[in-house]
Short mmCIF file of C-alpha atoms and ligand atoms in Angstrom, two decimals:
data_model
loop_
_atom_site.label_atom_id
_atom_site.label_comp_id
_atom_site.label_asym_id
_atom_site.label_seq_id
_atom_site.Cartn_x
_atom_site.Cartn_y
_atom_site.Cartn_z
CA MET A 131 176.11 -41.48 59.15
CA ARG A 132 177.44 -43.41 56.17
CA VAL A 133 175.05 -46.06 54.35
CA TYR A 134 176.26 -48.76 51.83
CA PHE A 135 173.67 -49.49 49.06
CA ASP A 136 176.05 -50.61 46.34
CA HIS A 137 176.56 -54.27 46.85
CA HIS A 138 176.17 -55.11 42.72
CA ALA A 139 179.76 -53.10 42.70
CA THR A 140 181.31 -54.72 45.51
CA THR A 141 180.64 -56.23 49.26
CA PRO A 142 182.59 -55.30 52.39
CA LEU A 143 184.71 -58.59 53.45
CA ASP A 144 182.72 -60.78 56.03
CA PRO A 145 185.15 -61.02 59.21
CA ALA A 146 185.11 -64.32 59.07
CA VAL A 147 186.69 -64.19 55.59
CA LEU A 148 189.30 -61.57 57.04
CA ALA A 149 190.26 -63.74 59.63
CA ALA A 150 190.82 -66.98 57.75
CA MET A 151 193.00 -64.75 55.31
CA LEU A 152 195.48 -63.22 57.62
CA PRO A 153 197.49 -66.19 58.49
CA HIS A 154 198.37 -66.55 55.06
CA LEU A 155 199.32 -63.11 54.75
CA GLY A 156 201.64 -63.87 57.16
CA GLU A 157 203.64 -66.94 58.72
CA ARG A 158 201.97 -69.07 55.84
CA PHE A 159 203.39 -67.83 53.27
CA GLY A 160 204.21 -71.05 51.20
CA ASN A 161 203.56 -71.88 47.49
CA PRO A 162 201.01 -74.24 46.73
CA SER A 163 203.33 -75.67 44.24
CA SER A 164 206.02 -76.12 46.58
CA VAL A 165 204.90 -79.52 48.14
CA GLN A 166 208.19 -81.07 48.95
CA HIS A 167 208.12 -78.92 52.10
CA VAL A 168 205.72 -77.89 54.91
CA PHE A 169 205.38 -74.51 53.65
CA GLY A 170 203.89 -75.29 50.50
CA GLN A 171 201.95 -78.37 51.72
CA GLU A 172 199.92 -75.85 54.09
CA ALA A 173 199.37 -73.35 51.46
CA ARG A 174 198.40 -76.65 49.14
CA ALA A 175 195.72 -77.86 51.63
CA ALA A 176 194.23 -74.43 52.04
CA VAL A 177 193.74 -74.00 48.45
CA ASP A 178 192.31 -77.55 48.54
CA GLN A 179 189.80 -76.64 51.13
CA ALA A 180 188.92 -73.36 49.83
CA ARG A 181 188.08 -75.29 46.05
CA GLU A 182 185.83 -77.71 47.76
CA ARG A 183 184.13 -74.93 49.62
CA VAL A 184 183.66 -72.90 46.38
CA ALA A 185 182.40 -75.83 44.53
CA SER A 186 180.18 -77.07 47.27
CA LEU A 187 178.35 -73.67 46.89
CA ILE A 188 177.38 -74.03 43.41
CA GLY A 189 177.04 -78.06 43.50
CA ALA A 190 180.06 -79.01 41.73
CA GLY A 191 183.12 -80.80 42.18
CA ALA A 192 186.48 -79.63 43.57
CA GLU A 193 188.11 -80.86 40.19
CA GLU A 194 185.65 -78.68 38.28
CA ILE A 195 186.92 -75.17 39.92
CA ILE A 196 189.69 -73.00 38.22
CA PHE A 197 190.60 -70.31 40.12
CA THR A 198 191.46 -67.04 38.50
CA SER A 199 192.27 -63.04 39.26
CA GLY A 200 188.34 -62.43 39.13
CA ALA A 201 185.18 -62.64 37.27
CA THR A 202 186.57 -60.42 34.35
CA GLU A 203 189.08 -63.22 33.63
CA SER A 204 186.99 -66.11 34.05
CA ASP A 205 184.58 -64.66 31.20
CA ASN A 206 187.34 -63.64 29.08
CA LEU A 207 188.85 -67.61 29.37
CA ALA A 208 185.15 -68.85 28.68
CA ILE A 209 184.22 -66.58 25.92
CA ARG A 210 187.77 -66.27 23.98
CA GLY A 211 189.32 -69.40 25.23
CA ILE A 212 186.07 -71.45 24.23
CA GLY A 213 185.55 -69.52 20.98
CA ARG A 214 188.89 -69.97 20.04
CA ALA A 215 189.33 -73.69 20.70
CA LEU A 216 186.34 -74.47 18.89
CA ALA A 217 186.84 -72.14 15.69
CA GLY A 218 187.56 -75.04 13.58
CA ARG A 219 184.12 -76.28 14.27
CA GLY A 220 181.74 -73.09 14.24
CA ARG A 221 182.24 -69.56 14.32
CA HIS A 222 179.18 -68.58 15.90
CA VAL A 223 178.22 -67.10 19.42
CA VAL A 224 174.63 -66.23 21.07
CA SER A 225 174.74 -63.98 23.96
CA THR A 226 172.53 -61.22 25.05
CA ALA A 227 172.21 -57.58 24.96
CA ILE A 228 172.48 -57.14 28.78
CA GLU A 229 175.85 -58.98 29.44
CA HIS A 230 178.49 -57.39 31.64
CA PRO A 231 181.44 -55.76 29.11
CA ALA A 232 183.53 -58.72 30.55
CA VAL A 233 181.65 -61.03 28.35
CA LEU A 234 180.46 -57.99 25.70
CA GLU A 235 184.29 -57.48 25.04
CA PRO A 236 185.53 -60.80 24.48
CA CYS A 237 182.55 -61.47 21.89
CA ARG A 238 183.79 -58.05 20.37
CA THR A 239 187.05 -59.82 20.18
CA LEU A 240 185.84 -62.99 18.62
CA GLU A 241 184.07 -61.25 16.01
CA ARG A 242 187.06 -59.56 14.96
CA GLU A 243 188.65 -62.82 14.57
CA GLY A 244 185.88 -63.74 12.13
CA PHE A 245 182.90 -64.92 14.22
CA ASP A 246 179.49 -64.00 13.96
CA VAL A 247 177.71 -63.02 17.56
CA THR A 248 174.03 -62.74 17.64
CA ARG A 249 173.00 -60.68 20.75
CA VAL A 250 169.56 -61.64 21.82
CA GLY A 251 167.32 -58.82 23.26
CA VAL A 252 165.34 -58.66 26.26
CA SER A 253 161.74 -57.57 27.25
CA PRO A 254 160.94 -54.27 28.88
CA GLU A 255 160.81 -56.11 31.92
CA GLY A 256 164.65 -56.95 31.31
CA LEU A 257 164.20 -60.70 30.89
CA VAL A 258 165.26 -62.56 28.22
CA ASP A 259 163.21 -65.01 26.37
CA PRO A 260 164.43 -68.94 26.03
CA ALA A 261 162.72 -68.90 22.72
CA ASP A 262 164.69 -66.09 21.34
CA VAL A 263 167.85 -67.93 22.06
CA VAL A 264 166.47 -70.92 20.69
CA ALA A 265 165.66 -68.99 17.56
CA ALA A 266 168.93 -67.56 17.19
CA LEU A 267 170.90 -70.90 17.44
CA ARG A 268 172.53 -71.99 14.19
CA PRO A 269 174.31 -74.96 13.10
CA ASP A 270 177.72 -73.46 13.29
CA THR A 271 176.69 -72.19 17.11
CA VAL A 272 179.34 -73.52 19.59
CA LEU A 273 178.65 -71.15 22.91
CA VAL A 274 175.94 -69.61 24.31
CA SER A 275 176.70 -67.02 26.91
CA LEU A 276 173.83 -65.80 29.21
CA ILE A 277 174.33 -63.88 32.39
CA ALA A 278 172.25 -65.19 35.30
CA ALA A 279 171.40 -62.24 37.14
CA ASN A 280 171.86 -58.77 35.67
CA ASN A 281 174.17 -56.45 37.50
CA GLU A 282 172.31 -53.11 36.92
CA VAL A 283 168.33 -54.30 37.21
CA GLY A 284 169.05 -57.48 39.28
CA THR A 285 166.41 -59.11 37.07
CA ILE A 286 167.13 -63.43 37.12
CA GLN A 287 167.61 -64.74 33.72
CA PRO A 288 166.13 -68.31 32.41
CA VAL A 289 168.99 -70.09 33.07
CA ALA A 290 167.85 -73.93 33.13
CA GLU A 291 165.75 -73.41 30.62
CA VAL A 292 168.39 -72.26 28.03
CA GLY A 293 170.97 -74.47 29.20
CA ALA A 294 168.50 -77.45 28.73
CA VAL A 295 168.32 -76.61 25.16
CA CYS A 296 172.08 -76.40 24.92
CA ARG A 297 172.58 -79.55 26.23
CA GLU A 298 170.02 -81.09 23.94
CA ARG A 299 171.56 -79.62 20.81
CA GLY A 300 175.23 -80.40 22.21
CA ILE A 301 176.20 -76.63 22.22
CA LEU A 302 178.30 -75.49 25.43
CA PHE A 303 176.62 -73.01 27.61
CA HIS A 304 178.51 -70.27 29.89
CA SER A 305 176.86 -68.11 32.33
CA ASP A 306 178.10 -65.20 34.56
CA ALA A 307 176.97 -65.66 37.84
CA VAL A 308 178.59 -63.39 39.35
CA GLN A 309 175.72 -61.27 40.88
CA ALA A 310 173.67 -64.48 41.66
CA VAL A 311 176.20 -66.53 43.20
CA GLY A 312 175.78 -66.22 47.37
CA ARG A 313 172.84 -64.56 46.82
CA ILE A 314 170.26 -67.03 45.41
CA PRO A 315 170.68 -70.71 45.30
CA VAL A 316 172.71 -71.89 42.44
CA ASN A 317 173.25 -75.31 41.32
CA VAL A 318 175.23 -76.04 38.01
CA ASP A 319 173.18 -79.21 37.43
CA ALA A 320 169.81 -77.70 37.80
CA TRP A 321 171.10 -74.85 35.79
CA LYS A 322 172.44 -77.13 33.16
CA VAL A 323 175.64 -74.94 32.57
CA ASP A 324 178.86 -76.17 31.28
CA VAL A 325 180.95 -73.01 32.08
CA MET A 326 180.51 -70.55 34.82
CA SER A 327 182.01 -67.04 36.22
CA LEU A 328 182.11 -66.37 39.88
CA SER A 329 183.57 -63.53 41.86
CA ALA A 330 184.96 -63.59 45.42
CA HIS A 331 184.32 -59.78 46.03
CA LYS A 332 180.62 -59.79 45.38
CA MET A 333 180.09 -62.37 47.92
CA TYR A 334 181.89 -61.01 51.10
CA GLY A 335 185.26 -62.27 49.79
CA PRO A 336 188.37 -60.19 48.94
CA LYS A 337 189.21 -58.53 45.21
CA GLY A 338 191.11 -59.99 42.67
CA VAL A 339 189.89 -63.54 43.04
CA GLY A 340 187.15 -65.63 41.06
CA ALA A 341 186.64 -68.73 39.51
CA LEU A 342 185.55 -70.41 36.29
CA TYR A 343 183.45 -73.75 36.92
CA LEU A 344 184.11 -76.13 33.90
CA ARG A 345 182.07 -79.03 33.78
CA LYS A 346 183.90 -82.60 33.88
CA ASP A 347 181.53 -84.21 31.49
CA ARG A 348 181.06 -81.46 29.30
CA ARG A 349 180.45 -81.86 25.44
CA PRO A 350 181.97 -81.29 23.53
CA ARG A 351 184.70 -81.84 26.05
CA VAL A 352 186.67 -78.87 24.97
CA ARG A 353 189.61 -77.32 26.86
CA PRO A 354 189.58 -73.66 26.74
CA GLN A 355 192.32 -71.96 25.06
CA PRO A 356 194.46 -70.41 28.27
CA GLN A 357 194.79 -66.87 28.20
CA ALA A 358 198.14 -66.78 30.59
CA GLU A 359 200.46 -69.12 29.60
CA GLY A 360 203.37 -70.13 32.25
CA GLY A 361 203.81 -72.77 34.97
CA GLY A 362 200.97 -74.94 34.34
CA GLN A 363 198.87 -74.13 37.61
CA GLU A 364 195.15 -74.90 37.38
CA LYS A 365 195.39 -77.48 34.94
CA GLY A 366 197.28 -75.51 32.58
CA LEU A 367 194.29 -73.30 32.06
CA ARG A 368 195.40 -70.53 34.41
CA SER A 369 199.25 -70.36 34.64
CA GLY A 370 200.67 -67.89 37.62
CA THR A 371 201.50 -68.81 41.45
CA LEU A 372 198.01 -68.86 43.03
CA ASN A 373 196.87 -66.16 45.10
CA VAL A 374 196.82 -68.06 48.43
CA PRO A 375 195.45 -65.56 50.74
CA GLY A 376 192.58 -64.54 48.11
CA ILE A 377 191.82 -67.99 47.54
CA VAL A 378 191.17 -68.91 51.15
CA GLY A 379 189.29 -65.78 51.67
CA PHE A 380 186.84 -66.94 48.67
CA GLY A 381 186.48 -70.42 49.93
CA GLU A 382 185.45 -69.04 53.54
CA ALA A 383 182.81 -66.43 52.13
CA ALA A 384 181.72 -69.73 49.94
CA ARG A 385 181.14 -71.22 53.39
CA VAL A 386 179.56 -68.20 55.09
CA ALA A 387 177.29 -67.69 52.15
CA LYS A 388 176.04 -71.30 51.91
CA GLN A 389 175.21 -71.07 55.91
CA ALA A 390 173.69 -67.62 55.20
CA LEU A 391 171.31 -68.77 52.44
CA ALA A 392 169.94 -71.61 54.60
CA GLY A 393 169.63 -69.66 57.37
CA GLY A 394 167.12 -66.91 55.71
CA GLU A 395 169.49 -64.02 54.66
CA ALA A 396 167.87 -63.56 51.00
CA GLU A 397 164.77 -63.27 52.57
CA ARG A 398 165.73 -60.59 55.19
CA ILE A 399 166.98 -58.54 52.50
CA ARG A 400 164.32 -58.79 50.41
CA ALA A 401 162.42 -57.66 53.08
CA LEU A 402 164.44 -54.72 53.65
CA ARG A 403 164.65 -53.98 49.98
CA ASP A 404 160.69 -54.26 50.05
CA ARG A 405 160.43 -51.65 52.70
CA LEU A 406 162.80 -49.29 50.73
CA LEU A 407 160.84 -49.81 47.70
CA ALA A 408 157.77 -49.11 49.57
CA GLU A 409 158.68 -46.02 51.15
CA LEU A 410 160.25 -44.44 48.32
CA ILE A 411 157.05 -45.10 46.33
CA THR A 412 155.13 -43.47 49.10
CA ARG A 413 157.57 -40.50 49.97
CA ILE A 414 158.50 -39.35 46.54
CA ASP A 415 156.15 -38.82 43.28
CA GLY A 416 157.08 -40.03 40.14
CA VAL A 417 158.96 -43.45 41.19
CA GLU A 418 158.92 -46.01 38.43
CA MET A 419 160.59 -49.54 38.98
CA ASN A 420 162.83 -50.81 36.24
CA GLY A 421 162.57 -54.21 35.45
CA ALA A 422 160.30 -57.40 36.68
CA LEU A 423 160.23 -57.08 40.54
CA GLU A 424 160.43 -60.93 40.34
CA PRO A 425 162.28 -62.86 39.48
CA ARG A 426 165.15 -60.43 40.55
CA LEU A 427 167.90 -60.33 43.25
CA PRO A 428 166.64 -60.13 46.86
CA GLY A 429 168.59 -56.93 47.43
CA ASN A 430 168.54 -55.39 44.16
CA ALA A 431 165.88 -52.39 43.48
CA HIS A 432 166.36 -50.19 40.28
CA ILE A 433 164.26 -47.09 40.01
CA SER A 434 163.66 -43.94 37.94
CA ILE A 435 162.45 -40.81 39.58
CA ALA A 436 160.99 -38.31 37.47
CA ARG A 437 162.21 -35.00 37.01
CA ALA A 438 165.13 -35.41 39.29
CA GLU A 439 168.42 -36.49 37.12
CA ALA A 440 170.18 -39.14 38.88
CA GLU A 441 174.10 -37.80 38.67
CA THR A 442 172.82 -34.60 40.47
CA LEU A 443 170.71 -36.71 43.14
CA ILE A 444 173.87 -38.54 43.64
CA LEU A 445 175.91 -35.60 44.02
CA SER A 446 173.52 -33.89 46.14
CA LEU A 447 173.56 -36.85 48.75
CA GLY A 448 176.90 -35.67 49.28
CA GLY A 449 178.93 -38.89 49.27
CA THR A 450 177.78 -40.45 52.28
CA ILE A 451 175.01 -42.88 51.03
CA ALA A 452 176.63 -45.19 48.55
CA LEU A 453 174.12 -45.93 45.39
CA SER A 454 174.48 -46.05 41.65
CA SER A 455 173.51 -44.25 38.89
CA GLY A 456 172.31 -46.50 36.33
CA ALA A 457 173.78 -44.38 33.61
CA ALA A 458 177.23 -43.75 34.66
CA CYS A 459 178.55 -46.61 32.90
CA ALA A 460 182.01 -45.55 31.22
CA GLU A 461 181.36 -48.03 28.66
CA ALA A 462 178.14 -46.19 27.56
CA GLY A 463 180.08 -43.00 26.85
CA GLY A 464 177.44 -40.75 27.64
CA LYS A 465 174.52 -42.80 25.79
CA GLY A 466 173.25 -44.20 29.06
CA SER A 467 173.48 -47.76 30.31
CA HIS A 468 172.87 -50.65 27.49
CA VAL A 469 170.86 -52.59 29.51
CA LEU A 470 168.24 -50.06 30.00
CA ARG A 471 168.50 -49.38 26.67
CA ALA A 472 168.14 -52.95 25.81
CA MET A 473 164.81 -52.85 27.82
CA GLY A 474 164.03 -50.06 25.76
CA LEU A 475 163.71 -47.27 28.22
CA PRO A 476 163.26 -43.64 26.99
CA ASP A 477 166.27 -40.93 27.65
CA ASP A 478 164.19 -39.48 30.62
CA ARG A 479 163.87 -43.09 32.72
CA VAL A 480 167.69 -43.94 31.37
CA PHE A 481 169.16 -40.47 33.02
CA THR A 482 166.91 -40.52 36.08
CA ALA A 483 167.65 -44.26 36.81
CA LEU A 484 168.74 -45.33 40.41
CA ARG A 485 170.61 -48.74 41.28
CA PHE A 486 170.28 -49.95 44.84
CA GLY A 487 171.92 -52.80 46.03
CA LEU A 488 171.19 -53.92 49.74
CA GLY A 489 173.63 -56.54 51.48
CA ARG A 490 174.61 -58.83 54.54
CA TYR A 491 175.00 -55.93 56.98
CA ASN A 492 172.76 -53.33 55.85
CA THR A 493 169.36 -52.50 58.71
CA GLU A 494 166.10 -51.02 58.67
CA PRO A 495 167.20 -47.88 60.21
CA GLU A 496 169.61 -47.50 57.05
CA VAL A 497 166.77 -48.01 54.57
CA ASP A 498 164.91 -45.30 56.46
CA VAL A 499 167.79 -42.75 56.45
CA VAL A 500 168.39 -43.36 52.83
CA VAL A 501 164.69 -42.54 52.16
CA GLU A 502 164.88 -39.40 54.08
CA ALA A 503 167.93 -38.32 52.42
CA LEU A 504 166.42 -38.80 49.06
CA ALA A 505 163.08 -37.54 49.67
CA ARG A 506 165.14 -34.27 50.30
CA ALA A 507 167.67 -34.49 47.37
CA VAL A 508 164.53 -34.87 45.15
CA LYS A 509 162.68 -31.74 46.36
CA ALA A 510 165.93 -29.70 45.84
CA THR A 511 166.93 -30.81 42.54
CA ARG A 512 163.59 -30.43 41.48
CA GLU A 513 163.15 -26.99 42.86
CA ARG A 514 166.39 -25.78 41.23
CA SER A 515 165.77 -26.99 37.91
CA ALA A 516 162.33 -25.65 37.83
CA PRO A 517 162.01 -22.61 36.03
CA ALA A 518 161.93 -19.62 38.11
CA ALA A 519 158.65 -18.20 39.04
CA SER A 520 157.63 -14.75 37.46
N1 PLP B 172 180.47 -59.76 35.41
C1 PLP B 172 179.28 -59.28 36.34
C2 PLP B 172 177.73 -59.39 35.85
C3 PLP B 172 179.73 -58.27 37.28
O1 PLP B 172 178.62 -57.70 37.99
C4 PLP B 172 181.27 -58.05 37.30
C5 PLP B 172 181.54 -56.94 38.46
O2 PLP B 172 180.99 -56.05 38.25
C6 PLP B 172 182.10 -58.71 36.65
C7 PLP B 172 181.69 -59.77 35.46
C8 PLP B 172 183.36 -58.55 36.81
O3 PLP B 172 183.90 -59.21 38.00
P1 PLP B 172 185.09 -58.90 38.71
O4 PLP B 172 185.07 -57.53 39.41
O5 PLP B 172 185.85 -59.97 39.58
O6 PLP B 172 186.27 -58.72 37.76
#
């Protein structure tokens, strides 16, 4: 039996998404820029509808959505593009210690270009304190970037509070909301974000397509410096022929997600996650939660299991149970997750950390299978690493 509990890494395509995409991989192959003929017109109409649907999921207007190749590109366009465009006004950016590399790296690039970047820390619970963001602001701050829901520990950050302060001070506010959109209600007005990154493949859509939300009446009304220049698609902010099948899939995924959220999907997934946690704690001794239980993404559980190294455990599960070790980040270079480090966790917690990401198609029997398999694997791992008797 294969069980997929790694929905922070990616999600399976919803069957409705696949069905919506297929015609656009076949007979509906037109280029949405070629609006002189019906082939192009059909493609344009499909893209327009997808734009409406993605916008509607986050309470935005269709004209505020720029399609990209994924959230990595969206984050880069936001951070580098806005930083460079505003460099004449100020060269200070505020972000946090628990961002995804798609934000961390462009911040480093800006530093090499002469910017200062302040990385606000987090509590041991994995939460940013808005007061720390306020304290980091300077007269030359041009951009604040805060991850909405962390991709490791799943903690949901105080986006609306930080947004309010940025709005008051006239500072542009970006949020990487990749892990939040489609999983919890997200509304760009309630959150007071000016710029937001989204990715289709984290919400049962296809890989290689994402979006940047760009508020129409943002202040200052800066135009991000484009990373890809060419034919001027997406208002010149992202040139290149649009990935029509991907965008159509993204739109359908957004439509389905909106419906699923209204229909109680988050509550169902939260109940599964709570069952998983309760059973793990009952069956295995030495289980500790990492990060605050609330506010947290409903499908996320993040634990450390004493005396059971995560990599070894995952290997001993034989590859059929998809989990992630909190420490297996290529970027970390063996030092362990920068997120867990920022939370102040010691080595033994960092290297025994497991991330579970539950999603739309998971079931109670799957939870039970995973708990059983993990309990056995922990026992075996501990027996192997225990000093031999006598
Ligand atoms: N930001 C966060 C928080 C993520 O979890 C991810 C995906 O892992 C990304 C950005 C990058 O998204 P994409 O795979 O669409 O480039």
